[in-house]
Coordinates of C-alpha atoms and ligand atoms in Angstrom, one line a residue:
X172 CA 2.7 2.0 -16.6
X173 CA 4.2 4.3 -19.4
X174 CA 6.0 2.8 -22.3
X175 CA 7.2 4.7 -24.6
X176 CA 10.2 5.9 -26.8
X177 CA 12.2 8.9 -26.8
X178 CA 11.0 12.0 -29.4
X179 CA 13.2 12.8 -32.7
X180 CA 16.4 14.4 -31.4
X181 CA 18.6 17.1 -33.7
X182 CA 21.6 16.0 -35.0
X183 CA 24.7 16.9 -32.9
X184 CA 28.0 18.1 -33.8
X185 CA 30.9 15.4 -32.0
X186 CA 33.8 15.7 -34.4
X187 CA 34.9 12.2 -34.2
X188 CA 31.5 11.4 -35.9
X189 CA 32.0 13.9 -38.9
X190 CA 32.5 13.3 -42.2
X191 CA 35.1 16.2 -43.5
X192 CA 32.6 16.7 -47.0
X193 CA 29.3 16.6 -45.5
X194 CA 30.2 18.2 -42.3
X195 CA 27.0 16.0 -40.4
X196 CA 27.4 14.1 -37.8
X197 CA 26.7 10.5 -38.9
X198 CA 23.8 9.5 -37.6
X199 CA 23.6 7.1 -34.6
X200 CA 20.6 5.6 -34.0
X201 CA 19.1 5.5 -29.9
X202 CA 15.7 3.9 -28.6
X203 CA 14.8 4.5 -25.4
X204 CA 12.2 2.4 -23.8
X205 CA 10.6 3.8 -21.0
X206 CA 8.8 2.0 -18.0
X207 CA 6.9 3.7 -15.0
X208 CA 6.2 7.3 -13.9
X209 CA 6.0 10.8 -15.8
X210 CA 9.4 11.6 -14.3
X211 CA 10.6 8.5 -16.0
X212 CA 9.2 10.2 -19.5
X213 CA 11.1 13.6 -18.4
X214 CA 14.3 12.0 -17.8
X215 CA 14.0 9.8 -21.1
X216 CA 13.7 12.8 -22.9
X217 CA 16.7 14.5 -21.5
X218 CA 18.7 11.4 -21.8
X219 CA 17.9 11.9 -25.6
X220 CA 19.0 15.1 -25.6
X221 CA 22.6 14.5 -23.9
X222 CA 23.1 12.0 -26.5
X223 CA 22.0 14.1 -29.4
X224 CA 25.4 15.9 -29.6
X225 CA 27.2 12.6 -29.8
X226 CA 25.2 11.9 -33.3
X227 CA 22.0 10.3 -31.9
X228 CA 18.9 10.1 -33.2
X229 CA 16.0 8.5 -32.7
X230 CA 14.6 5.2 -34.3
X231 CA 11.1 3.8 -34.7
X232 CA 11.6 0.9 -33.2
X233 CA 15.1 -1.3 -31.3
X234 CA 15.7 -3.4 -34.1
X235 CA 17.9 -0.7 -36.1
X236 CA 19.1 0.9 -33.1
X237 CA 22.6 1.4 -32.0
X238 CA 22.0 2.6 -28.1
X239 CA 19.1 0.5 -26.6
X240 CA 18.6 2.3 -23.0
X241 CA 15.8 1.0 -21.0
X242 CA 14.6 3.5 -18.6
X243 CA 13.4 1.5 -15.7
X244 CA 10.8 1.5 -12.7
X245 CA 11.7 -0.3 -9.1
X246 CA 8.5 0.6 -7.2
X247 CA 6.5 -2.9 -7.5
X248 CA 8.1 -5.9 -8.1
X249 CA 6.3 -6.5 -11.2
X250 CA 7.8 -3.4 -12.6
X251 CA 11.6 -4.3 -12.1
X252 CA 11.3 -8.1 -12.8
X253 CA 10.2 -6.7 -16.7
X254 CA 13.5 -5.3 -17.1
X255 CA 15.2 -8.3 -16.7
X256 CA 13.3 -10.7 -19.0
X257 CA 13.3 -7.4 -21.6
X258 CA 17.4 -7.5 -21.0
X259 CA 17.2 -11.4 -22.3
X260 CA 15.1 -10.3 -25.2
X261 CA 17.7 -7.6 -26.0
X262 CA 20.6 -10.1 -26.2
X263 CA 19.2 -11.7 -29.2
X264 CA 19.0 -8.5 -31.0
X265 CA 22.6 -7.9 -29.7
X266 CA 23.9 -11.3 -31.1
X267 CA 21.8 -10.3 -34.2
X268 CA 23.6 -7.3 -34.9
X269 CA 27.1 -8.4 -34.1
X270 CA 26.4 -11.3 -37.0
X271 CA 25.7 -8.5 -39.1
X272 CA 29.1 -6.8 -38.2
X273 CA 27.0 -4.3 -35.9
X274 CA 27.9 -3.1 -32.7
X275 CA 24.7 -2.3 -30.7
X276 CA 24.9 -1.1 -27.1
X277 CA 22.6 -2.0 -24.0
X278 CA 22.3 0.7 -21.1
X279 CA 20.0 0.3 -18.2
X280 CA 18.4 3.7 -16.9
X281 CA 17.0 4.4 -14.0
X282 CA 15.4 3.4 -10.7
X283 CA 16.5 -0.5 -11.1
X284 CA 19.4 0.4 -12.6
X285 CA 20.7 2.7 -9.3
X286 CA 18.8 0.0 -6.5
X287 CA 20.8 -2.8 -8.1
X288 CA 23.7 -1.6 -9.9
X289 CA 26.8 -4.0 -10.1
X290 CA 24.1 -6.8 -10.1
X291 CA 22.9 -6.2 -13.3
X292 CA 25.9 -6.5 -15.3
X293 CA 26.7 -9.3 -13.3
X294 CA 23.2 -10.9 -14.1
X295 CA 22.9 -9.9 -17.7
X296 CA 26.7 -9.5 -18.8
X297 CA 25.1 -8.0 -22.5
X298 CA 24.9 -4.6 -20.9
X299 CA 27.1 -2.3 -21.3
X300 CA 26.5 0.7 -19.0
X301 CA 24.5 1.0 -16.1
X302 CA 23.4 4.9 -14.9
X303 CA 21.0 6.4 -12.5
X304 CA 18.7 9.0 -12.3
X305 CA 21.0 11.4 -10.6
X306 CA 24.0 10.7 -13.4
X307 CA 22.7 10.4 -17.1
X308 CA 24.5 13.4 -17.5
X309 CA 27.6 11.5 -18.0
X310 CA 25.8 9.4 -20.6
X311 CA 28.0 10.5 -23.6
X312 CA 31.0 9.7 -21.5
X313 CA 29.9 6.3 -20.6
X314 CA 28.6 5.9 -24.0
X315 CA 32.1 6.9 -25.7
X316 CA 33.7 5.0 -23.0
X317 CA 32.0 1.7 -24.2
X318 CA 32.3 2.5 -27.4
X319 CA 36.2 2.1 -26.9
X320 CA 35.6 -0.9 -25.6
X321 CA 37.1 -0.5 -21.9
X322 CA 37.2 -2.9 -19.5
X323 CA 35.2 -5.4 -21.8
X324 CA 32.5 -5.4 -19.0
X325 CA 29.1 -3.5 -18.3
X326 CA 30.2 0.3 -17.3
X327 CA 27.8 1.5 -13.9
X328 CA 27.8 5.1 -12.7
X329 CA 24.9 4.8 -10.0
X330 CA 26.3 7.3 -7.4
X331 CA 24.9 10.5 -5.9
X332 CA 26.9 13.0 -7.3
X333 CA 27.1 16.6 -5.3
X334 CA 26.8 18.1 -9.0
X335 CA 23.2 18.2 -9.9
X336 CA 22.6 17.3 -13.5
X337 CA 20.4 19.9 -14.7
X338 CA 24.1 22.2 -14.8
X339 CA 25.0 20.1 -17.4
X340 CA 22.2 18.8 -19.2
X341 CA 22.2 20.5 -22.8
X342 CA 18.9 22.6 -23.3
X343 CA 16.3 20.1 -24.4
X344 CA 16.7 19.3 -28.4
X345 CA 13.7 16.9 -28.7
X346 CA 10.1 18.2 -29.6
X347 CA 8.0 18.9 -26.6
X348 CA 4.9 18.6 -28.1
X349 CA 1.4 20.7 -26.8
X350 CA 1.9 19.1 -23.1
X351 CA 5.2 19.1 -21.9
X352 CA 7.0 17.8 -18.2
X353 CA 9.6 20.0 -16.5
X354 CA 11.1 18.6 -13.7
X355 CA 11.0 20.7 -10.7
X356 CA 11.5 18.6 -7.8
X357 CA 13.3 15.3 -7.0
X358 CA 13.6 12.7 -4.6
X359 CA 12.1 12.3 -1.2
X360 CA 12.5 12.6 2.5
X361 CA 9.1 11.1 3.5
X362 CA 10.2 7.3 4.1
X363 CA 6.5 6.1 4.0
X364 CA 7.3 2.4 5.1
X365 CA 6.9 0.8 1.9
X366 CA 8.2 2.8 -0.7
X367 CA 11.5 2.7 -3.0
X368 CA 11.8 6.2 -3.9
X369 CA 13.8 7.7 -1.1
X370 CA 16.4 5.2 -1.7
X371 CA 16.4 5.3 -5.5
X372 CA 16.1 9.4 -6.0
X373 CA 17.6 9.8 -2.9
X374 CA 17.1 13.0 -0.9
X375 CA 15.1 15.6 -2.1
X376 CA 16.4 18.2 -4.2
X377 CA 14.7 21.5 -5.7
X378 CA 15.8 23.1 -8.9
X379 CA 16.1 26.9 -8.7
X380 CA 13.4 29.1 -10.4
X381 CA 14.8 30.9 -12.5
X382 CA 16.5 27.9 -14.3
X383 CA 12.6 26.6 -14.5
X384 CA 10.9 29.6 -15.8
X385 CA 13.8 29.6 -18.7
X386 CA 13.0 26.1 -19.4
X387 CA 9.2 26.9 -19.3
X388 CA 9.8 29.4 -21.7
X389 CA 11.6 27.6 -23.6
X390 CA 9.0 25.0 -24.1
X391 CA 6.0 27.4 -25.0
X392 CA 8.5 28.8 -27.9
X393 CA 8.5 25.5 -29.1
X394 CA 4.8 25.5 -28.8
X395 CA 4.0 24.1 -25.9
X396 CA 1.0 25.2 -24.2
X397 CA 0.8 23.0 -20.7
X398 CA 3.5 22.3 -18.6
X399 CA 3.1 19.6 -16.3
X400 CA 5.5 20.6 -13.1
X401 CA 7.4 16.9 -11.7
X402 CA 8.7 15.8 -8.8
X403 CA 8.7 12.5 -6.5
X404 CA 7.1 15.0 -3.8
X405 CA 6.8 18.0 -5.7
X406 CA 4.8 20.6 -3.6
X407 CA 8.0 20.0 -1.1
X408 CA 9.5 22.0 -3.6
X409 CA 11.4 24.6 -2.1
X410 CA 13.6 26.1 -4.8
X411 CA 15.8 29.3 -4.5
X412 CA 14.1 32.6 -5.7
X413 CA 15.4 35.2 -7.7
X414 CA 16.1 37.1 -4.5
X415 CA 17.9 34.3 -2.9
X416 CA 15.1 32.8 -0.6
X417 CA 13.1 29.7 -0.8
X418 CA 10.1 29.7 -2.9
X419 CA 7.4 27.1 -2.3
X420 CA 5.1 25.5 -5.3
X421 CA 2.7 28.1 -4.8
X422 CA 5.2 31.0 -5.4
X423 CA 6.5 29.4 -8.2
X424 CA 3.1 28.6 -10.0
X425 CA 2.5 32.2 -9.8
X426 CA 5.4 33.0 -11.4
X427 CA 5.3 30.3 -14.6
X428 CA 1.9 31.6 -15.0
X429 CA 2.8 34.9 -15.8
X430 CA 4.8 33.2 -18.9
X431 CA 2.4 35.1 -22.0
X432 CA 0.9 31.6 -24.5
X433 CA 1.4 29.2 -21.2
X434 CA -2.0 28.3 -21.2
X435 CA -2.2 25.5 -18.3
X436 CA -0.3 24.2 -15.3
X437 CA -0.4 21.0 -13.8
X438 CA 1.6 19.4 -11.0
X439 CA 2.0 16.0 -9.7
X440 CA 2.9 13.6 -7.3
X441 CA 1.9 15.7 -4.1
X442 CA 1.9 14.3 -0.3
X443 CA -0.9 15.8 1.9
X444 CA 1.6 17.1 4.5
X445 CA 3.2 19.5 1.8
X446 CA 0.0 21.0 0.6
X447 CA 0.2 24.6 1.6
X448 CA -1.8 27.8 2.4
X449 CA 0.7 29.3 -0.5
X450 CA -0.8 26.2 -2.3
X451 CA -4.0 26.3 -1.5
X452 CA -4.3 30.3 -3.1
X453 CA -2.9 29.0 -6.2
X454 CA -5.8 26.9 -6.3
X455 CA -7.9 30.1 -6.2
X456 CA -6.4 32.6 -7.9
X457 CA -4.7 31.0 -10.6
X458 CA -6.8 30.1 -13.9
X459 CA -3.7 28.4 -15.8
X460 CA -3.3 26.0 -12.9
X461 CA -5.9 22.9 -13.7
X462 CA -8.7 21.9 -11.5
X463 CA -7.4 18.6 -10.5
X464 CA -4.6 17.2 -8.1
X465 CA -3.3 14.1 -7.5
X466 CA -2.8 13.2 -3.9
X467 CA -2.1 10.0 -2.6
X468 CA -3.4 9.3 0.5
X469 CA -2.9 5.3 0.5
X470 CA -5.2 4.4 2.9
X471 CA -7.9 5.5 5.3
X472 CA -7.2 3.1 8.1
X473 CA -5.6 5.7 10.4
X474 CA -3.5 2.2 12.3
X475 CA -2.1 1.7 8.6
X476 CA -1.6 4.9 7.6
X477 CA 0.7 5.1 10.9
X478 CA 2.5 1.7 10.1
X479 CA 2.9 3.3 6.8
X480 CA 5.0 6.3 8.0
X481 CA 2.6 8.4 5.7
X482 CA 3.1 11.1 8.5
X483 CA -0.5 12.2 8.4
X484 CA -3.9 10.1 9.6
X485 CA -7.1 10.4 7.2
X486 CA -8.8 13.4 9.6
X487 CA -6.0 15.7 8.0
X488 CA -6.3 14.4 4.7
X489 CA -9.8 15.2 4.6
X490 CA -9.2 18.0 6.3
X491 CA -6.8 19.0 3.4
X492 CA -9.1 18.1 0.7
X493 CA -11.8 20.3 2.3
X494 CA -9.5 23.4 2.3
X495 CA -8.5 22.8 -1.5
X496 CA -11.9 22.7 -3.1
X497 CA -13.0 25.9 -0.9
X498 CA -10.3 27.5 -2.6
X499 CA -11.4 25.5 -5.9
X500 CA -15.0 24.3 -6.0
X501 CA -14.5 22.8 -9.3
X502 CA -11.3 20.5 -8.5
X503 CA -11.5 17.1 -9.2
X504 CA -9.5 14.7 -7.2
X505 CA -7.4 11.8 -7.7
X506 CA -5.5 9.6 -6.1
X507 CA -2.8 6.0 -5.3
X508 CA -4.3 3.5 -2.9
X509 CA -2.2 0.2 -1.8
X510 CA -4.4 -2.9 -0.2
X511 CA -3.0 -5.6 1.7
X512 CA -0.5 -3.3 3.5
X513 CA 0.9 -6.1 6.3
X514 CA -1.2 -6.2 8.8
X515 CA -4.4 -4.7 7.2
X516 CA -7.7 -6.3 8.5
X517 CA -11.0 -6.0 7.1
X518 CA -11.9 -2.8 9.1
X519 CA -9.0 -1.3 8.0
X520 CA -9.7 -1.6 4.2
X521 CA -13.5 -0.9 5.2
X522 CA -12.7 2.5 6.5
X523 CA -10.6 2.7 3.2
X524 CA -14.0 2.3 1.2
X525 CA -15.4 4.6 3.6
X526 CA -13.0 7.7 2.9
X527 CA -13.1 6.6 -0.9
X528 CA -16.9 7.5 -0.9
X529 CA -16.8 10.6 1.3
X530 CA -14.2 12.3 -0.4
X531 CA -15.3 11.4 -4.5
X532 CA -12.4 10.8 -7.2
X533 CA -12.5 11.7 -10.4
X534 CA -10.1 8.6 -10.9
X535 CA -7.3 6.8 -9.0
X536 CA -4.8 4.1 -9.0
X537 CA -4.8 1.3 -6.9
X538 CA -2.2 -1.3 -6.1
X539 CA -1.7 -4.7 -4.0
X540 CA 1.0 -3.8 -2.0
X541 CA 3.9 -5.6 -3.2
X542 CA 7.3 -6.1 -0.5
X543 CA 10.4 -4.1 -1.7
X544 CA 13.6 -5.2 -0.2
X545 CA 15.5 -2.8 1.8
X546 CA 12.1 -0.9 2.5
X547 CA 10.8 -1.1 6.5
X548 CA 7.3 -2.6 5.6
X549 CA 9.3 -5.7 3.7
X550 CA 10.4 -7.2 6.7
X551 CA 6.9 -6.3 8.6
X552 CA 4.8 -9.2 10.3
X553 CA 1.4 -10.2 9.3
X554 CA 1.3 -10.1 5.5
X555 CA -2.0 -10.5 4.2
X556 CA -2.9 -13.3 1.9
X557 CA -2.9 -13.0 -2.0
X558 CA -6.4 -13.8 -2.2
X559 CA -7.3 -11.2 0.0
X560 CA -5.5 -8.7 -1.6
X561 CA -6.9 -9.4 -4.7
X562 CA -10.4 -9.2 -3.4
X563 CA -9.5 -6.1 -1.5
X564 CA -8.7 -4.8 -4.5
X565 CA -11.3 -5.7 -7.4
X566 CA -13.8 -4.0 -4.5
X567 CA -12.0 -0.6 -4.8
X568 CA -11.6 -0.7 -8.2
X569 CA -15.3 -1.6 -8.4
X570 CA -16.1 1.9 -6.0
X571 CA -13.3 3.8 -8.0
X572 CA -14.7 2.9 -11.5
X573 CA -18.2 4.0 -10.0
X574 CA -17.1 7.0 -9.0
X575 CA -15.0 7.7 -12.6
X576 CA -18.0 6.8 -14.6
X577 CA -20.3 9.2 -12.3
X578 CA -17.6 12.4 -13.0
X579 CA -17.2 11.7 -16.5
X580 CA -21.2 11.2 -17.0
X581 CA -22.2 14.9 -15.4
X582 CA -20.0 16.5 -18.5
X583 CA -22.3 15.0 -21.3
X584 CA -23.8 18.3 -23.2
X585 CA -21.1 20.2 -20.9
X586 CA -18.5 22.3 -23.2
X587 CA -14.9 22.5 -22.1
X588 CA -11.8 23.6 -23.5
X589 CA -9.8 20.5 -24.2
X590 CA -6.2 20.4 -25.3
X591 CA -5.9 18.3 -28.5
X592 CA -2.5 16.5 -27.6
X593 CA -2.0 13.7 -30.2
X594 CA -3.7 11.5 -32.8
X595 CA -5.9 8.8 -32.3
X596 CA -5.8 4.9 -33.3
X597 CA -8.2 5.8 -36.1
X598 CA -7.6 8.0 -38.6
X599 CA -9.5 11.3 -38.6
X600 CA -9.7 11.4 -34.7
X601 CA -7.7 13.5 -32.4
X602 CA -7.5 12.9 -28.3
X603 CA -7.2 15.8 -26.4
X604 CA -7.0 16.5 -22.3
X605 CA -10.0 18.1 -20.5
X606 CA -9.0 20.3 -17.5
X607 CA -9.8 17.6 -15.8
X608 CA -7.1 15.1 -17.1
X609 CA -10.0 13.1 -18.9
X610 CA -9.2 11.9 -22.5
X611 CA -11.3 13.6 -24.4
X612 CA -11.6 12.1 -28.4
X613 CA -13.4 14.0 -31.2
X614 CA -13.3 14.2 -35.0
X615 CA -11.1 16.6 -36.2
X616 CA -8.5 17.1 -38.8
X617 CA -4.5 17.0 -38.1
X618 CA -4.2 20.3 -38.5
X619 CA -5.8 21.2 -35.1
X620 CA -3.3 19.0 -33.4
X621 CA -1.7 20.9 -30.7
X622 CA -4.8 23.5 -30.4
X623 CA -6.7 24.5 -27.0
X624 CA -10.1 24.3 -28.5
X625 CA -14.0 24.6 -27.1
X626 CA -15.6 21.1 -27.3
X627 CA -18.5 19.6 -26.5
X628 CA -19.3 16.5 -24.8
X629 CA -21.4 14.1 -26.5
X630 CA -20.8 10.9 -24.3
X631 CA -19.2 9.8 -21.7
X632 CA -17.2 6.3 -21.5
X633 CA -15.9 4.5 -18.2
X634 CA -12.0 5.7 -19.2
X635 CA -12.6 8.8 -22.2
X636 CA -15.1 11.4 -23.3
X637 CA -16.6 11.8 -26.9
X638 CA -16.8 14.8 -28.3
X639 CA -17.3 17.3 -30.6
X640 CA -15.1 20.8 -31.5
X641 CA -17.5 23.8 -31.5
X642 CA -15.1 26.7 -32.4
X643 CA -12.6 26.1 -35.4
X644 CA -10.0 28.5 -36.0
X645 CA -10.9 30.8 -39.0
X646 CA -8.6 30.6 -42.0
X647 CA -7.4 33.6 -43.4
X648 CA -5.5 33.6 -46.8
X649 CA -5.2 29.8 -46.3
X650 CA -3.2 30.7 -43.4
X651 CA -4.8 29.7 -40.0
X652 CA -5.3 32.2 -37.4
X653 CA -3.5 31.8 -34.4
X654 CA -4.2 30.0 -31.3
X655 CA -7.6 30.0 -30.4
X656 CA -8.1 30.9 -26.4
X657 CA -10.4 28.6 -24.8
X658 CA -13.1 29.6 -22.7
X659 CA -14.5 27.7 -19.7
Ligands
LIG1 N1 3.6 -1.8 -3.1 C1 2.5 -1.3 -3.8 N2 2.3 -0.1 -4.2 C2 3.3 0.8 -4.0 N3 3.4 2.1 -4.3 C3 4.6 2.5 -3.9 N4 5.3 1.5 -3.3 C4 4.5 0.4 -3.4 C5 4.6 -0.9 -2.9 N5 5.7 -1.3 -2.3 C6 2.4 2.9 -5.0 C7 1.9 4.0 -4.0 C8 2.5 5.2 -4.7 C9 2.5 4.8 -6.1 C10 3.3 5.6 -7.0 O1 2.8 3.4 -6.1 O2 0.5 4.0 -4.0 O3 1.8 6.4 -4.4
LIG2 FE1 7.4 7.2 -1.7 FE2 5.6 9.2 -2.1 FE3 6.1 8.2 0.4 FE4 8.0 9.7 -0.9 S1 5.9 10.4 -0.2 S2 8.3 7.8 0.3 S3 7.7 9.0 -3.0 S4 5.1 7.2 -1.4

């Protein structure tokens, strides 16, 4: 779960908001909060930026905003019920404002918002708009249209429009930082039995490439250095080429790897069924493109795996697995696992265990499978007790966290190049990303912050790595030289 709060935006230029001396846009203040997947962080960003031109910027924390917009997650239950209890928090701050003669709007974003809609300004009337992930472009029209008070209820745009946003999304105006997303890929036609997303993203849509390696470049202008590719199933990806045909993830990671100062590639959430030969030689020949993939494979009970519409049995994912690190010896895997799928019986979680220990993860998520309503697998017979699932799943956790601790372990005295992406808790530490997506903390001024930089491991904890920058980059005339390539 990702919480976090939309980047600095520039100010933008809406006329109504001038002030004819100064000429600035009188500064709105937004806070986004942001629950659930990368794409969720992507999106939040972008939201930021269609709402910079209206005079938004962003604020530390809601209390002083003017736009609250909770960007929100629907795949476990547990995720969507937070939104409501956080929309009751909200009022207060509402009623607090208005006392203070303030107006401060609510908005609802995302995957709850467009699976329930109507329902939440019917349930919490102190919301003002409602949009989905396929229409925050129309944000600053829903936003102005609140504003001017119309209709004196909630506003919801949660349709599936036959425009796609990215045509009129502005070009991103918030700071991407050293690791950036770029949405590739959305939605998904898989229908695995208990899943939201096909019915929340709705059908799956691929961005053309040329719009992505303009983004892409736009990014490493800005500084960025990794690019993190994003889609709901993104090695379905089949965008349209420069010369008019389809281009799969593997054409396309060729192509933003040819971008000079992009220094890595990354790509997730991929299904088994999509992974390539194209793919697969990316792997290979590719440097920029990380040694380590997320893919789900849920289960290894081939029964559930079939109840789960997953659309491939565990003999394929290994299979699939196999092929990938003959391409890459050194990738490290990772992947989702759900227990207590309905129906699941001991042997069926034991052959789970059993694939978990043949195939090796570097790391992994694990869930209790939670009902959705609307999904097939909600109205399925034989659900499994909460006692078991929650001994089901401290096992796998138990196996996982093994497994974690061994990887992270065999790097101690091991040199890698590690991203430094962001300050630590305390002060004179930086935490940076291994090619391997471990955290990777060492000791190191501010100044390095956003470098690609030689460390070495000097211990390994269950969830991070210590260690310690070998190369610094030389300062010249007190300027610092640039970049520093990493080696391997
Ligand atoms: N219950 C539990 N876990 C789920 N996931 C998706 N839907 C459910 C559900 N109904 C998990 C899957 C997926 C990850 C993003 O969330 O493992 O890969
Ligand atoms: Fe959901 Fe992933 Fe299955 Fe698509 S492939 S339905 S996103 S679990």
């Amino acid at each position: 779960m990702v919480e976090s709060h939309a980047e600095g935006q520039l100010p933008g230029g809406d006329p109504s908001r001038m002030t004819e001396r100064s000429g600035t846009a009188t500064a709105r203040k937004l806070f986004i909060k942001t629950y659930g997947c990368q794409m969720n962080v992507y999106d939040s960003q972008r939201m930021a930026d269609t709402l910079a031109p209206l005079g938004y910027r962003q604020s530390a924390g809601p209390e002083e905003a003017d736009l609250i917009l909770l960007n929100t997650c629907h795949i476990r239950e547990k995720a969507s019920e937070k939104v409501f209890s956080e929309l009751g928090r909200l009022r207060l701050l509402q009623e607090a404002a208005a006392a203070q003669g303030r107006r401060l709007l609510i908005g609802v974003a995302g995957c709850v918002a467009q699976a329930e809609g109507e329902e939440i300004v019917r349930r919490a009337p102190q919301v003002d708009l409602v949009v989905g992930p396929q229409t925050y472009h129309r944000l600053p029209d829903l936003v102005t249209r609140a504003l001017g008070g119309e209709a004196g209820r909630g506003l919801v745009d949660t349709e599936f429009p036959s425009e796609s946003k990215f045509d009129f999304l502005p070009e991103e105006a918030s700071p991407s930082g050293p690791a950036a997303f770029l949405s590739v890929q959305e939605g998904c036609d898989k229908f695995c039995s208990f899943c939201v997303v096909p019915y929340t993203r709705g059908a799956e849509v691929s961005r053309p490439v040329m719009d992505l390696v303009a983004e892409a470049q736009r990014l490493v202008n800005a500084g960025t250095l990794e690019i993190t590719l994003l889609g709901q199933n993104v090695n379905a990806y089949h965008g349209e080429g420069p010369d008019g045909r389809e281009w799969g993830l593997g054409r396309l990671l060729h192509r933003l790897a040819e971008i000079p100062g992009l220094e890595r590639l990354r790509y997730t959430t991929s299904h088994p069924r999509d992974v390539d030969d194209e793919l697969i030689a990316a792997h290979r020949d590719l440097e920029k493109l990380m040694p380590y993939l997320h893919l789900p494979v849920q289960s290894g009970s081939d029964r559930i795996l079939g109840m789960m519409n997953r659309k491939h049995d565990a003999a394929f994912y290994r299979a699939v697995v196999e092929k990938l690190r003959a391409a890459q010896p050194k990738l490290a895997l990772s992947s989702d696992f759900i227990v207590g799928f309905p129906g699941e019986k001991d042997q069926d979680f034991a052959a789970t265990l059993r694939l978990v220990t043949e195939v090796g993860y570097a790391q992994a998520y694990s869930f209790k499978y939670s009902a959705r309503p609307g999904t097939p697998a909600a109205t399925a017979a034989a659900p499994v007790a909460e006692e078991v699932k929650s001994e089901r799943l401290a096992m796998l956790q138990q196996l996982l966290g093994e497994q974690q601790q061994a990887f992270n372990r065999q790097f101690v005295a091991q040199r890698m190049p590690v991203l430094l992406e962001r300050q630590a808790k305390r002060p004179g530490q930086l935490v940076g990303r291994s090619p391997w997506m471990q955290s990777v903390v060492v000791e190191a001024p501010q100044r390095l912050l956003g470098r690609l930089l030689e460390v070495e491991i000097l211990e390994a904890r269950p969830n991070s790595l210590i260690g310690r920058v070998v190369t610094l980059p030389e300062e010249k005339n007190g300027m610092e030289a640039p970049r520093m390539r990493a080696t391997a």
